[in-house]
Amino acid sequence: FLAMLVAVFIGALGRFIWNKVPAVVVAICVSLVLFATGVLSAGQVLAGLGDPTVILIASLFVIAAGLESTGVTAWAGQVLVQRAAGSESRAYVLLLLLTALATATISVNATVAALLPMTIVVSMRMGLPTSKMLLPMVFASHSSTMLTLLGAPLNVIAASTAADAGYGGIGFFEFAIAG
C-alpha cells in the first residue's frame, strides 16, 4: 500500500517536472490511479470538485479570462499608457495601483494571468524592457494578496478552515489588518 502511494507520488512528481503533460491532466490521472487501485473511493475522488473553495478559486480564473477576452485588460493598458504620458515613473505607479486593485478582487494568480499580456504591451509601447514592468507588477500582485479574502487562494482556504473548525469566518477585509 505504502509502496504504491510512493510510486504514484514519484510518478506524478516526475510528470510535473517533465512538463510535457499538462498539470491538470497529471492531477486527474493521479486521482484515477488511486481510485483504480482502491486507495480512494469514488466519493473521495470527486469530493474536491464540489468543495466551495475549489469552486470559488476556479470562478476567479473564469473572471480573469472574461476580463481578457472582453478586452477590459487591453482597455486598461491603453488608459495606462495615455495617463502615463511618457513618464516611466507614472507608468510604474499606475501599473502598481491597477495590479493591487485587481489582486485584491480576483486573486494573485488570476491577476498575473490577466495582466501579463497587457503589461508586456504597455512596456513595448513605452519603449521599456519588459522586465522593468513585469517585475514591479509581480511584486505588487504578491504584496497585495494580504488586502482581501480573495487576494490569494490560501486566504480563502484559511477562512474556510477557520469556519469549519468553529472559529467563525474571516471577514473580507480582515486580511488587510495583518497585510
PDB file of C-alpha atoms in Angstrom:
ATOM      1  CA  PHE A   1       0.000   0.000   0.000  1.00  0.00           C
ATOM      2  CA  LEU A   2       2.688   2.482   1.050  1.00  0.00           C
ATOM      3  CA  ALA A   3       4.979   1.450  -1.800  1.00  0.00           C
ATOM      4  CA  MET A   4       2.171   2.050  -4.283  1.00  0.00           C
ATOM      5  CA  LEU A   5       1.464   5.520  -2.850  1.00  0.00           C
ATOM      6  CA  VAL A   6       5.149   6.409  -3.058  1.00  0.00           C
ATOM      7  CA  ALA A   7       5.271   5.141  -6.659  1.00  0.00           C
ATOM      8  CA  VAL A   8       2.233   7.237  -7.622  1.00  0.00           C
ATOM      9  CA  PHE A   9       3.724  10.275  -5.883  1.00  0.00           C
ATOM     10  CA  ILE A  10       7.110   9.864  -7.615  1.00  0.00           C
ATOM     11  CA  GLY A  11       5.384   9.258 -10.949  1.00  0.00           C
ATOM     12  CA  ALA A  12       3.278  12.397 -10.576  1.00  0.00           C
ATOM     13  CA  LEU A  13       6.271  14.443  -9.464  1.00  0.00           C
ATOM     14  CA  GLY A  14       8.238  13.185 -12.470  1.00  0.00           C
ATOM     15  CA  ARG A  15       5.401  14.173 -14.816  1.00  0.00           C
ATOM     16  CA  PHE A  16       5.204  17.636 -13.239  1.00  0.00           C
ATOM     17  CA  ILE A  17       8.964  18.109 -13.646  1.00  0.00           C
ATOM     18  CA  TRP A  18       8.970  16.694 -17.178  1.00  0.00           C
ATOM     19  CA  ASN A  19       6.284  19.278 -18.031  1.00  0.00           C
ATOM     20  CA  LYS A  20       5.160  17.585 -21.256  1.00  0.00           C
ATOM     21  CA  VAL A  21       1.753  16.633 -19.886  1.00  0.00           C
ATOM     22  CA  PRO A  22      -0.442  19.467 -18.516  1.00  0.00           C
ATOM     23  CA  ALA A  23      -0.539  19.579 -14.707  1.00  0.00           C
ATOM     24  CA  VAL A  24      -4.328  19.260 -14.699  1.00  0.00           C
ATOM     25  CA  VAL A  25      -4.140  16.011 -16.677  1.00  0.00           C
ATOM     26  CA  VAL A  26      -1.487  14.644 -14.296  1.00  0.00           C
ATOM     27  CA  ALA A  27      -3.639  15.528 -11.271  1.00  0.00           C
ATOM     28  CA  ILE A  28      -6.719  13.856 -12.740  1.00  0.00           C
ATOM     29  CA  CYS A  29      -4.688  10.768 -13.658  1.00  0.00           C
ATOM     30  CA  VAL A  30      -3.348  10.526 -10.097  1.00  0.00           C
ATOM     31  CA  SER A  31      -6.912  10.578  -8.777  1.00  0.00           C
ATOM     32  CA  LEU A  32      -7.970   7.915 -11.267  1.00  0.00           C
ATOM     33  CA  VAL A  33      -4.980   5.694 -10.452  1.00  0.00           C
ATOM     34  CA  LEU A  34      -5.704   5.978  -6.733  1.00  0.00           C
ATOM     35  CA  PHE A  35      -9.342   5.105  -7.431  1.00  0.00           C
ATOM     36  CA  ALA A  36      -8.421   2.155  -9.696  1.00  0.00           C
ATOM     37  CA  THR A  37      -6.087   0.729  -7.064  1.00  0.00           C
ATOM     38  CA  GLY A  38      -8.699   1.050  -4.329  1.00  0.00           C
ATOM     39  CA  VAL A  39      -6.851   3.657  -2.271  1.00  0.00           C
ATOM     40  CA  LEU A  40      -9.646   6.196  -2.777  1.00  0.00           C
ATOM     41  CA  SER A  41     -13.369   5.647  -3.163  1.00  0.00           C
ATOM     42  CA  ALA A  42     -15.335   7.323  -5.944  1.00  0.00           C
ATOM     43  CA  GLY A  43     -16.776   9.766  -3.419  1.00  0.00           C
ATOM     44  CA  GLN A  44     -13.305  10.747  -2.212  1.00  0.00           C
ATOM     45  CA  VAL A  45     -12.061  11.248  -5.764  1.00  0.00           C
ATOM     46  CA  LEU A  46     -14.970  13.551  -6.612  1.00  0.00           C
ATOM     47  CA  ALA A  47     -15.193  15.295  -3.220  1.00  0.00           C
ATOM     48  CA  GLY A  48     -12.722  18.014  -4.137  1.00  0.00           C
ATOM     49  CA  LEU A  49     -14.723  19.078  -7.177  1.00  0.00           C
ATOM     50  CA  GLY A  50     -17.697  20.058  -5.022  1.00  0.00           C
ATOM     51  CA  ASP A  51     -15.687  21.938  -2.422  1.00  0.00           C
ATOM     52  CA  PRO A  52     -16.786  25.592  -2.243  1.00  0.00           C
ATOM     53  CA  THR A  53     -13.169  26.758  -2.035  1.00  0.00           C
ATOM     54  CA  VAL A  54     -12.243  24.972  -5.254  1.00  0.00           C
ATOM     55  CA  ILE A  55     -15.317  26.379  -6.992  1.00  0.00           C
ATOM     56  CA  LEU A  56     -14.509  29.927  -5.811  1.00  0.00           C
ATOM     57  CA  ILE A  57     -10.901  29.760  -6.980  1.00  0.00           C
ATOM     58  CA  ALA A  58     -11.947  28.298 -10.340  1.00  0.00           C
ATOM     59  CA  SER A  59     -14.532  31.047 -10.768  1.00  0.00           C
ATOM     60  CA  LEU A  60     -11.859  33.700 -10.164  1.00  0.00           C
ATOM     61  CA  PHE A  61      -9.901  32.287 -13.092  1.00  0.00           C
ATOM     62  CA  VAL A  62     -13.058  32.431 -15.198  1.00  0.00           C
ATOM     63  CA  ILE A  63     -13.453  36.098 -14.281  1.00  0.00           C
ATOM     64  CA  ALA A  64      -9.833  36.793 -15.258  1.00  0.00           C
ATOM     65  CA  ALA A  65     -10.326  35.030 -18.594  1.00  0.00           C
ATOM     66  CA  GLY A  66     -13.508  37.050 -19.116  1.00  0.00           C
ATOM     67  CA  LEU A  67     -11.639  40.296 -18.473  1.00  0.00           C
ATOM     68  CA  GLU A  68      -9.040  39.284 -21.026  1.00  0.00           C
ATOM     69  CA  SER A  69     -11.447  38.049 -23.706  1.00  0.00           C
ATOM     70  CA  THR A  70     -13.782  41.046 -23.452  1.00  0.00           C
ATOM     71  CA  GLY A  71     -10.894  43.454 -23.881  1.00  0.00           C
ATOM     72  CA  VAL A  72     -11.058  45.029 -20.426  1.00  0.00           C
ATOM     73  CA  THR A  73      -7.361  44.430 -19.797  1.00  0.00           C
ATOM     74  CA  ALA A  74      -6.456  45.808 -23.243  1.00  0.00           C
ATOM     75  CA  TRP A  75      -8.548  48.888 -22.489  1.00  0.00           C
ATOM     76  CA  ALA A  76      -6.858  49.251 -19.092  1.00  0.00           C
ATOM     77  CA  GLY A  77      -3.470  49.062 -20.824  1.00  0.00           C
ATOM     78  CA  GLN A  78      -4.466  51.823 -23.251  1.00  0.00           C
ATOM     79  CA  VAL A  79      -5.645  54.015 -20.390  1.00  0.00           C
ATOM     80  CA  LEU A  80      -2.423  53.319 -18.505  1.00  0.00           C
ATOM     81  CA  VAL A  81      -0.278  54.367 -21.490  1.00  0.00           C
ATOM     82  CA  GLN A  82      -2.364  57.524 -22.004  1.00  0.00           C
ATOM     83  CA  ARG A  83      -2.272  58.510 -18.317  1.00  0.00           C
ATOM     84  CA  ALA A  84       1.449  57.810 -18.051  1.00  0.00           C
ATOM     85  CA  ALA A  85       2.036  60.320 -20.864  1.00  0.00           C
ATOM     86  CA  GLY A  86       5.549  59.037 -21.498  1.00  0.00           C
ATOM     87  CA  SER A  87       6.589  59.180 -17.837  1.00  0.00           C
ATOM     88  CA  GLU A  88       8.225  55.932 -16.753  1.00  0.00           C
ATOM     89  CA  SER A  89       7.659  56.554 -13.048  1.00  0.00           C
ATOM     90  CA  ARG A  90       3.990  57.432 -13.599  1.00  0.00           C
ATOM     91  CA  ALA A  91       3.566  54.238 -15.611  1.00  0.00           C
ATOM     92  CA  TYR A  92       5.026  52.224 -12.712  1.00  0.00           C
ATOM     93  CA  VAL A  93       2.715  53.830 -10.170  1.00  0.00           C
ATOM     94  CA  LEU A  94      -0.361  53.297 -12.340  1.00  0.00           C
ATOM     95  CA  LEU A  95       0.612  49.700 -13.054  1.00  0.00           C
ATOM     96  CA  LEU A  96       1.192  49.027  -9.358  1.00  0.00           C
ATOM     97  CA  LEU A  97      -2.194  50.515  -8.427  1.00  0.00           C
ATOM     98  CA  LEU A  98      -4.005  48.578 -11.154  1.00  0.00           C
ATOM     99  CA  THR A  99      -2.279  45.368 -10.118  1.00  0.00           C
ATOM    100  CA  ALA A 100      -3.047  45.897  -6.427  1.00  0.00           C
ATOM    101  CA  LEU A 101      -6.716  46.583  -7.155  1.00  0.00           C
ATOM    102  CA  ALA A 102      -7.014  43.534  -9.404  1.00  0.00           C
ATOM    103  CA  THR A 103      -5.214  41.248  -6.937  1.00  0.00           C
ATOM    104  CA  ALA A 104      -7.462  42.360  -4.097  1.00  0.00           C
ATOM    105  CA  THR A 105     -10.536  41.421  -6.103  1.00  0.00           C
ATOM    106  CA  ILE A 106      -9.683  38.423  -8.328  1.00  0.00           C
ATOM    107  CA  SER A 107      -6.656  36.742  -6.650  1.00  0.00           C
ATOM    108  CA  VAL A 108      -2.971  36.830  -7.390  1.00  0.00           C
ATOM    109  CA  ASN A 109      -2.863  34.016  -9.944  1.00  0.00           C
ATOM    110  CA  ALA A 110      -5.782  35.338 -11.950  1.00  0.00           C
ATOM    111  CA  THR A 111      -4.382  38.885 -11.832  1.00  0.00           C
ATOM    112  CA  VAL A 112      -0.991  37.870 -13.146  1.00  0.00           C
ATOM    113  CA  ALA A 113      -2.630  35.736 -15.842  1.00  0.00           C
ATOM    114  CA  ALA A 114      -4.868  38.630 -16.911  1.00  0.00           C
ATOM    115  CA  LEU A 115      -2.355  41.472 -16.655  1.00  0.00           C
ATOM    116  CA  LEU A 116       0.746  39.749 -18.013  1.00  0.00           C
ATOM    117  CA  PRO A 117      -0.074  40.303 -21.713  1.00  0.00           C
ATOM    118  CA  MET A 118      -1.209  43.868 -21.005  1.00  0.00           C
ATOM    119  CA  THR A 119       1.990  44.665 -19.126  1.00  0.00           C
ATOM    120  CA  ILE A 120       4.139  43.370 -21.984  1.00  0.00           C
ATOM    121  CA  VAL A 121       2.216  45.509 -24.499  1.00  0.00           C
ATOM    122  CA  VAL A 122       2.466  48.589 -22.249  1.00  0.00           C
ATOM    123  CA  SER A 123       6.219  48.148 -21.833  1.00  0.00           C
ATOM    124  CA  MET A 124       6.666  47.749 -25.595  1.00  0.00           C
ATOM    125  CA  ARG A 125       4.567  50.840 -26.339  1.00  0.00           C
ATOM    126  CA  MET A 126       6.575  52.868 -23.856  1.00  0.00           C
ATOM    127  CA  GLY A 127       9.878  51.524 -25.180  1.00  0.00           C
ATOM    128  CA  LEU A 128      10.845  49.908 -21.878  1.00  0.00           C
ATOM    129  CA  PRO A 129      12.363  46.472 -21.346  1.00  0.00           C
ATOM    130  CA  THR A 130       9.562  44.105 -20.347  1.00  0.00           C
ATOM    131  CA  SER A 131      11.426  43.106 -17.195  1.00  0.00           C
ATOM    132  CA  LYS A 132      11.246  46.708 -15.949  1.00  0.00           C
ATOM    133  CA  MET A 133       7.462  46.478 -15.950  1.00  0.00           C
ATOM    134  CA  LEU A 134       6.908  42.786 -15.215  1.00  0.00           C
ATOM    135  CA  LEU A 135       8.972  42.612 -12.023  1.00  0.00           C
ATOM    136  CA  PRO A 136       7.149  45.518 -10.325  1.00  0.00           C
ATOM    137  CA  MET A 137       3.819  44.036 -11.459  1.00  0.00           C
ATOM    138  CA  VAL A 138       4.667  40.695  -9.875  1.00  0.00           C
ATOM    139  CA  PHE A 139       5.863  42.326  -6.640  1.00  0.00           C
ATOM    140  CA  ALA A 140       2.704  44.445  -6.481  1.00  0.00           C
ATOM    141  CA  SER A 141       0.476  41.443  -7.085  1.00  0.00           C
ATOM    142  CA  HIS A 142       2.112  39.347  -4.400  1.00  0.00           C
ATOM    143  CA  SER A 143       2.222  42.128  -1.829  1.00  0.00           C
ATOM    144  CA  SER A 144      -1.468  42.831  -2.463  1.00  0.00           C
ATOM    145  CA  THR A 145      -2.561  39.306  -1.610  1.00  0.00           C
ATOM    146  CA  MET A 146      -2.971  40.325   2.016  1.00  0.00           C
ATOM    147  CA  LEU A 147      -5.532  43.055   1.312  1.00  0.00           C
ATOM    148  CA  THR A 148      -8.710  40.994   0.979  1.00  0.00           C
ATOM    149  CA  LEU A 149     -10.074  37.500   1.379  1.00  0.00           C
ATOM    150  CA  LEU A 150      -9.888  36.930  -2.394  1.00  0.00           C
ATOM    151  CA  GLY A 151      -6.262  38.090  -2.678  1.00  0.00           C
ATOM    152  CA  ALA A 152      -4.858  34.572  -2.595  1.00  0.00           C
ATOM    153  CA  PRO A 153      -6.268  31.042  -2.660  1.00  0.00           C
ATOM    154  CA  LEU A 154      -4.677  30.392   0.726  1.00  0.00           C
ATOM    155  CA  ASN A 155      -6.731  33.210   2.240  1.00  0.00           C
ATOM    156  CA  VAL A 156      -9.927  31.502   1.079  1.00  0.00           C
ATOM    157  CA  ILE A 157      -8.707  28.138   2.367  1.00  0.00           C
ATOM    158  CA  ALA A 158      -7.789  29.672   5.753  1.00  0.00           C
ATOM    159  CA  ALA A 159     -11.203  31.319   6.056  1.00  0.00           C
ATOM    160  CA  SER A 160     -12.989  28.092   5.120  1.00  0.00           C
ATOM    161  CA  THR A 161     -10.896  26.063   7.568  1.00  0.00           C
ATOM    162  CA  ALA A 162     -11.499  28.571  10.381  1.00  0.00           C
ATOM    163  CA  ALA A 163     -15.255  28.455   9.759  1.00  0.00           C
ATOM    164  CA  ASP A 164     -15.260  24.637   9.612  1.00  0.00           C
ATOM    165  CA  ALA A 165     -13.306  24.472  12.887  1.00  0.00           C
ATOM    166  CA  GLY A 166     -15.871  26.657  14.629  1.00  0.00           C
ATOM    167  CA  TYR A 167     -13.749  29.794  14.984  1.00  0.00           C
ATOM    168  CA  GLY A 168     -16.065  31.856  12.807  1.00  0.00           C
ATOM    169  CA  GLY A 169     -15.423  33.203   9.373  1.00  0.00           C
ATOM    170  CA  ILE A 170     -12.748  35.651   8.363  1.00  0.00           C
ATOM    171  CA  GLY A 171     -14.151  38.891   7.005  1.00  0.00           C
ATOM    172  CA  PHE A 172     -13.437  40.167   3.503  1.00  0.00           C
ATOM    173  CA  PHE A 173     -11.051  42.938   4.638  1.00  0.00           C
ATOM    174  CA  GLU A 174      -9.684  41.277   7.809  1.00  0.00           C
ATOM    175  CA  PHE A 175      -6.528  40.184   5.990  1.00  0.00           C
ATOM    176  CA  ALA A 176      -5.677  43.863   5.386  1.00  0.00           C
ATOM    177  CA  ILE A 177      -5.075  44.305   9.126  1.00  0.00           C
ATOM    178  CA  ALA A 178      -2.171  41.852   9.022  1.00  0.00           C
ATOM    179  CA  GLY A 179      -1.178  42.710   5.462  1.00  0.00           C
TER     180      GLY A 179
END
